[in-house]
mmCIF file of C-alpha atoms in Angstrom:
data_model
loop_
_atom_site.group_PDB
_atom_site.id
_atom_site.type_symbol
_atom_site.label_atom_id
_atom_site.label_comp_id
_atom_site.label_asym_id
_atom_site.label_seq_id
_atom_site.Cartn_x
_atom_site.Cartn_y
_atom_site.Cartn_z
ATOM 1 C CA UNK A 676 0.000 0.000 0.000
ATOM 2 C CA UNK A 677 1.151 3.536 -0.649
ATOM 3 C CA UNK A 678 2.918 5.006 1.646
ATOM 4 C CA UNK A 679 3.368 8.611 2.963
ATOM 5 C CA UNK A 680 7.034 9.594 2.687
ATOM 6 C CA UNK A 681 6.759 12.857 2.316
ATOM 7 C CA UNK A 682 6.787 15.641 4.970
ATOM 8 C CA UNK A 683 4.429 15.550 7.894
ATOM 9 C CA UNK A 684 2.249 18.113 7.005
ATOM 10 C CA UNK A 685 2.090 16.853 2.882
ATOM 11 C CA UNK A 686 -0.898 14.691 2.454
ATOM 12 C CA UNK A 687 0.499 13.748 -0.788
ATOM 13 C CA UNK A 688 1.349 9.707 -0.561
ATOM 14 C CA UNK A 689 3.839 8.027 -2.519
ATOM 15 C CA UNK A 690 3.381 4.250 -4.210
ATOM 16 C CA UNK A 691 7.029 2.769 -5.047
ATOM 17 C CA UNK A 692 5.424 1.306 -7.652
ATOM 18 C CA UNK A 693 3.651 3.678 -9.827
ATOM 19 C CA UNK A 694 7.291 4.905 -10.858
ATOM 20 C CA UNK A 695 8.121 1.483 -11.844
ATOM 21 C CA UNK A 696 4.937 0.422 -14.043
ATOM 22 C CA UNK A 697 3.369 3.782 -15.167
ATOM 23 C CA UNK A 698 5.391 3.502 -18.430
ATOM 24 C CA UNK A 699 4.446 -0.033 -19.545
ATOM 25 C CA UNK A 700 1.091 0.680 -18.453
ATOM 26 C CA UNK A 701 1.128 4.020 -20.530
ATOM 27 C CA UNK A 702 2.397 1.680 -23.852
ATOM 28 C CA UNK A 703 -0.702 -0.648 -23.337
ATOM 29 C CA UNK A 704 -3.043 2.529 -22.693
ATOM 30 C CA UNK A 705 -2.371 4.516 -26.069
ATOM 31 C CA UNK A 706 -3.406 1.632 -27.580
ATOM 32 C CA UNK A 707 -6.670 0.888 -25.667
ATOM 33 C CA UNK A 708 -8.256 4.635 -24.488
ATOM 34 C CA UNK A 709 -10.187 6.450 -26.946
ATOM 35 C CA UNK A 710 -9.447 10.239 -27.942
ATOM 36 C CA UNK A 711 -11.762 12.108 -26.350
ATOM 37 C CA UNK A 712 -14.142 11.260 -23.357
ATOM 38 C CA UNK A 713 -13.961 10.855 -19.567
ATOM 39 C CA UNK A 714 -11.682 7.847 -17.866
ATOM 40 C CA UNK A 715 -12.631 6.596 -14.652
ATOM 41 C CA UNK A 716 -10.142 5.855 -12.548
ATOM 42 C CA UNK A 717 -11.082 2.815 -9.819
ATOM 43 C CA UNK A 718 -8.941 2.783 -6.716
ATOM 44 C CA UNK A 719 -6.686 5.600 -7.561
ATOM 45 C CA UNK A 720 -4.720 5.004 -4.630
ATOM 46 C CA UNK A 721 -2.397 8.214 -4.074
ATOM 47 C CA UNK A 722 -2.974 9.486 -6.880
ATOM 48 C CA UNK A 723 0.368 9.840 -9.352
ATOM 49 C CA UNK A 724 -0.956 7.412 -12.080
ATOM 50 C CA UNK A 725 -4.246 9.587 -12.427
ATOM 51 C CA UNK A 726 -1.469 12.839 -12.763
ATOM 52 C CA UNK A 727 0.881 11.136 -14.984
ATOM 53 C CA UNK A 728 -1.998 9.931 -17.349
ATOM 54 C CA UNK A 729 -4.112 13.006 -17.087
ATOM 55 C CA UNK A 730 -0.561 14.599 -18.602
ATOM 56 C CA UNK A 731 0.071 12.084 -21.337
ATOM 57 C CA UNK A 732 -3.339 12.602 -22.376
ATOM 58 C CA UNK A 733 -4.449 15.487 -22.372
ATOM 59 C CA UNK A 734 -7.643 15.335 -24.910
ATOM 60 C CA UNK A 735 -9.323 13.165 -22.622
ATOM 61 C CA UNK A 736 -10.617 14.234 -19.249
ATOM 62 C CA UNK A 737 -9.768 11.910 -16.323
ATOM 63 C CA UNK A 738 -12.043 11.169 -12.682
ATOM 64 C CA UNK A 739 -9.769 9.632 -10.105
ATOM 65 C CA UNK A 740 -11.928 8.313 -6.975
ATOM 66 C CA UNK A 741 -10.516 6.085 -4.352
ATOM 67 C CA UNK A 742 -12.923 4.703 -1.042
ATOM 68 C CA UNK A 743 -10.231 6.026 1.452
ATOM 69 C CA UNK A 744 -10.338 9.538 2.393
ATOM 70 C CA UNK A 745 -6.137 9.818 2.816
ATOM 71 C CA UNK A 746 -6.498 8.535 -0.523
ATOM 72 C CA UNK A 747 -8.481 10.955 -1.783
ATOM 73 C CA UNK A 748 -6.373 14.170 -0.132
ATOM 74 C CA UNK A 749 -3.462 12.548 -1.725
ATOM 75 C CA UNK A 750 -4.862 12.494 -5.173
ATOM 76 C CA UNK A 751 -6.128 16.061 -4.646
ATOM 77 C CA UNK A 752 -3.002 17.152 -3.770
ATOM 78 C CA UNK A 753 -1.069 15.446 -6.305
ATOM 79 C CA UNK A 754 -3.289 17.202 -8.526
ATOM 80 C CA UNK A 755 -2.920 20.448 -7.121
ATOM 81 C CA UNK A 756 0.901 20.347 -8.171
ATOM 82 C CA UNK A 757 -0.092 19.299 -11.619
ATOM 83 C CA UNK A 758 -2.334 21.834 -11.865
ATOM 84 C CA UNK A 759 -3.626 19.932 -15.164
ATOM 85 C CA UNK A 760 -7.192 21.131 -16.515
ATOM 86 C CA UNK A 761 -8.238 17.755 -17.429
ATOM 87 C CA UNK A 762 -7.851 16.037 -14.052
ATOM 88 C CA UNK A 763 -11.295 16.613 -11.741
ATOM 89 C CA UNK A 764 -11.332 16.337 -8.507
ATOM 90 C CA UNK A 765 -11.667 13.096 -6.947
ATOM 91 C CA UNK A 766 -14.363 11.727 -5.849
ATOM 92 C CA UNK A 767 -15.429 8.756 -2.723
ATOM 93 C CA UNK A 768 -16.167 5.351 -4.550
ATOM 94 C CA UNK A 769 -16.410 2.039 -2.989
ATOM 95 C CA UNK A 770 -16.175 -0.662 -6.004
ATOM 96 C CA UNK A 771 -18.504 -2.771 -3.859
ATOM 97 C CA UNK A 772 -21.439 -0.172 -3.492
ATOM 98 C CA UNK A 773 -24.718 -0.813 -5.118
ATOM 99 C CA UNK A 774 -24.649 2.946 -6.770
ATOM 100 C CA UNK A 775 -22.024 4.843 -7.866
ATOM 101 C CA UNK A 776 -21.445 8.299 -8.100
ATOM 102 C CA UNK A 777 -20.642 8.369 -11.834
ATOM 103 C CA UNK A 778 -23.320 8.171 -14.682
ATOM 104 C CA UNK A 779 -21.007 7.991 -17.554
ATOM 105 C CA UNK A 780 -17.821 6.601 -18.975
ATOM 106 C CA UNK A 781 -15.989 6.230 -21.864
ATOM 107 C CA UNK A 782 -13.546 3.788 -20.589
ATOM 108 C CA UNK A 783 -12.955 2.707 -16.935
ATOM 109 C CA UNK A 784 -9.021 2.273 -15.082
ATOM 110 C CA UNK A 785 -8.561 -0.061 -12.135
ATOM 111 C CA UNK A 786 -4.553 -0.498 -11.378
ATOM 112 C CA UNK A 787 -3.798 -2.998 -8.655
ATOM 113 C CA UNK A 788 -7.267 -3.386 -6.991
ATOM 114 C CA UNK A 789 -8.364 -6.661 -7.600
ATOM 115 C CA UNK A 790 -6.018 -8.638 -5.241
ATOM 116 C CA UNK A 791 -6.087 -6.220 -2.514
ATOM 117 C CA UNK A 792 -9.891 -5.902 -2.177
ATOM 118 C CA UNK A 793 -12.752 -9.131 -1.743
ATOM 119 C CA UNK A 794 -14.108 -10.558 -4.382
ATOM 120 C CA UNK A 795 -16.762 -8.540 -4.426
ATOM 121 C CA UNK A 796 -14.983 -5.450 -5.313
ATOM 122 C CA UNK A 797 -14.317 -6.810 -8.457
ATOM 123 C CA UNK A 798 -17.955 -8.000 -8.675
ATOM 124 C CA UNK A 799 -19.067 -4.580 -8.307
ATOM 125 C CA UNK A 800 -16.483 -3.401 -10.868
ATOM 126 C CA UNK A 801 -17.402 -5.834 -13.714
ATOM 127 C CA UNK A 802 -21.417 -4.922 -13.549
ATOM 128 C CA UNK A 803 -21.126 -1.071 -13.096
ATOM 129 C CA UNK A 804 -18.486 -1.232 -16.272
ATOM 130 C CA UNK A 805 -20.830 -3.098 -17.596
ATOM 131 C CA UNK A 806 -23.687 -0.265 -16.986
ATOM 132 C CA UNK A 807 -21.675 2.694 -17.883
ATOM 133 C CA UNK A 808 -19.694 1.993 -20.598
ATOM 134 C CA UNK A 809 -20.841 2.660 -24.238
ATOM 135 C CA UNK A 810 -19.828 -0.268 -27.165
ATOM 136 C CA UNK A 811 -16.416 -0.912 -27.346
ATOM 137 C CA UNK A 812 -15.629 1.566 -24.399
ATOM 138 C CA UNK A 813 -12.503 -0.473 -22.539
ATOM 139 C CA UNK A 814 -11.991 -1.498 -18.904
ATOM 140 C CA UNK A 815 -8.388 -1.734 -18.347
ATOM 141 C CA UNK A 816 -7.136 -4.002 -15.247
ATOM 142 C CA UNK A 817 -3.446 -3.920 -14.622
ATOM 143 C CA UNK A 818 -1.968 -6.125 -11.855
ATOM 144 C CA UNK A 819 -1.080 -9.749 -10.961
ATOM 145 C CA UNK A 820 -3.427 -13.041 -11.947
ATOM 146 C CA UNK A 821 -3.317 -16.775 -11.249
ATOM 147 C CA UNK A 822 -4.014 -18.478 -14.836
ATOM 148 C CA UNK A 823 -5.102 -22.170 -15.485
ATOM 149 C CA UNK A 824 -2.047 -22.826 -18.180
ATOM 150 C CA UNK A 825 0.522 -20.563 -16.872
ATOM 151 C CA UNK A 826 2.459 -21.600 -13.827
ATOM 152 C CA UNK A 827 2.471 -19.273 -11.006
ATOM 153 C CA UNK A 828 5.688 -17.357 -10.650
ATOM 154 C CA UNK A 829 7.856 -17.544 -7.466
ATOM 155 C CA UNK A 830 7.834 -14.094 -6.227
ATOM 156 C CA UNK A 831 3.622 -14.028 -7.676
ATOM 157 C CA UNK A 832 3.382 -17.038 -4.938
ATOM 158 C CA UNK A 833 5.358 -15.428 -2.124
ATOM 159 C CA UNK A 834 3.058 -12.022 -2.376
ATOM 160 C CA UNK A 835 -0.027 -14.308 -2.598
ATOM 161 C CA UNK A 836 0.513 -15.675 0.592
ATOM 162 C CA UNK A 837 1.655 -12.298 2.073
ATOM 163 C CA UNK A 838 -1.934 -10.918 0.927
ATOM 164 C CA UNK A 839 -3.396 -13.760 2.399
ATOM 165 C CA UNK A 840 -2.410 -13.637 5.604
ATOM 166 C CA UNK A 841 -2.993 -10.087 5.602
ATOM 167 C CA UNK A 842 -6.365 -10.408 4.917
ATOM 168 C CA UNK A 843 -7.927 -13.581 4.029
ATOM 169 C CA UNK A 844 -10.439 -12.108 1.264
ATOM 170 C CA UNK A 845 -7.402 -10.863 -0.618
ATOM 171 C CA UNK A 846 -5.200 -12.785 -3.402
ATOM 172 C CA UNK A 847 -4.230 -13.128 -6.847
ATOM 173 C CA UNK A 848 -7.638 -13.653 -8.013
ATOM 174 C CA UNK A 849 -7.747 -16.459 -11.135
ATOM 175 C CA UNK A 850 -8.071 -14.611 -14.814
ATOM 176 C CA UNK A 851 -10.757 -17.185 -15.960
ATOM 177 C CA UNK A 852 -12.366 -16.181 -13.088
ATOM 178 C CA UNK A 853 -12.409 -12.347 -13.723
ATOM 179 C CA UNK A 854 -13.132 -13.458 -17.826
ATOM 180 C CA UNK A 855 -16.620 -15.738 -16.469
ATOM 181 C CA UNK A 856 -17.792 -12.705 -14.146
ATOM 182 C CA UNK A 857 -17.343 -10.087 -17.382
ATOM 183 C CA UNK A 858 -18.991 -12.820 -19.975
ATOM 184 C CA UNK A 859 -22.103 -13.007 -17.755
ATOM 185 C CA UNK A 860 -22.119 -8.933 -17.233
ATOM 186 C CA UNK A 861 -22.157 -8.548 -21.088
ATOM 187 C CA UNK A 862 -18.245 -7.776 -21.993
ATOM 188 C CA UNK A 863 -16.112 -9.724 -24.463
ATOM 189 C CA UNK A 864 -13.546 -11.527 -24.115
ATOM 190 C CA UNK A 865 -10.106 -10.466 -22.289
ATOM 191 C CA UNK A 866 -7.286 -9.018 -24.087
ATOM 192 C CA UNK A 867 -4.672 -10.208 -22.061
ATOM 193 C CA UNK A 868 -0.677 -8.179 -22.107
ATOM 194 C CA UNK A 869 1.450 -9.993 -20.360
ATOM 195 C CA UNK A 870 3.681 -7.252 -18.442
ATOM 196 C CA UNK A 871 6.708 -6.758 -16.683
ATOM 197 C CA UNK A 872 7.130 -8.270 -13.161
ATOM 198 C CA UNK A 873 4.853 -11.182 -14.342
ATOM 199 C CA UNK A 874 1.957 -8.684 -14.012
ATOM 200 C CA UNK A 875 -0.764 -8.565 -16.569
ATOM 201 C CA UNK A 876 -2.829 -5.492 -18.720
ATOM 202 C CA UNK A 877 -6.753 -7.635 -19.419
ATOM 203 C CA UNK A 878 -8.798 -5.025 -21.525
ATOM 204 C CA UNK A 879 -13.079 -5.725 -20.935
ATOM 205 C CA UNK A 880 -14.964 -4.429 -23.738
ATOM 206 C CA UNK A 881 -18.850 -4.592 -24.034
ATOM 207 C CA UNK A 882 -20.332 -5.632 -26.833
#
């Protein structure tokens, strides 16, 4: 989980990882996000992938949201630095809630939620995409996935476990898994990018 390494007083948080996969997820992205429209962000987290997206495109208009309300000063804050006109404010969203706050999308963003949430986070995710998503708009997942005919890395084991014990509704969640939920909510088939540190891009797309 992020955490805050900056000054006391900075509600800005910092994710060690962002720096190391916003590029590769950036590659996948230009070839998956429309031109114009507004991008959901799910889980935002502290924030820097909603700034450094919002920046590399700026024709589309992005809506970080995030459950936690740290997270949400961070991402405000973060944005406040930017001080890019097509990031809005973010907004309180629970993946799990019957309603969301949100009416529209034209494609959705959820970067390393489903393992660190229950299952039915990423129930909730699949049927509002689902509901708010025009023909062909894309869901984007990015993180790490057990897979029926790929063996499990080593290190994808070792932070399975550490999830687990952490909280026993966390995990790698299984791809097919994800792919059966999104079939029977009306989206096609994954587009699967295999990505560095045996993580994974999976692109929904209704049809």
């Amino acid at each position: 989980m992020p955490q805050d390494d900056l000054h006391h007083h900075d509600p800005r948080q910092l994710a060690p990882a962002t720096q190391r996969n916003r590029e590769p997820i950036l590659a996948v992205l230009r070839q998956v996000l429309p031109h114009q429209g507004l991008v959901l962000e799910i889980a935002s987290g502290s924030g820097e992938h909603a700034v450094h997206f919002a920046g590399a495109f700026p024709d589309l208009s992005f809506q970080p949201s995030d459950p936690d309300p740290a997270a949400l000063a961070s991402i405000d804050a973060w944005a406040r630095t930017s001080t890019l006109p097509n990031l809005r404010p973010a907004i309180r969203l629970d993946a799990m809630a019957p309603r969301w706050p949100v009416t529209q999308a034209d494609a959705i963003l959820c970067i390393n939620m489903i393992h660190i949430s229950p299952w039915a986070a990423t129930e909730g995710l699949i049927r509002h995409a689902a509901e708010l998503l025009p023909a062909g708009g894309p869901l984007y997942l990015y993180g790490p996935y057990r897979q029926h005919d790929v063996p499990l890395a080593a290190s994808n084991a070792v932070f399975d476990d550490s999830l687990r014990r952490r909280n026993p509704k966390w995990g790698l969640r299984e791809l097919e898994a994800v792919a059966e939920l999104a079939r029977a909510a009306g989206l096609g088939e994954p587009q699967v990018t295999p990505m560095p540190a045996n993580n994974l891009s999976v692109v929904f797309r209704p049809i």
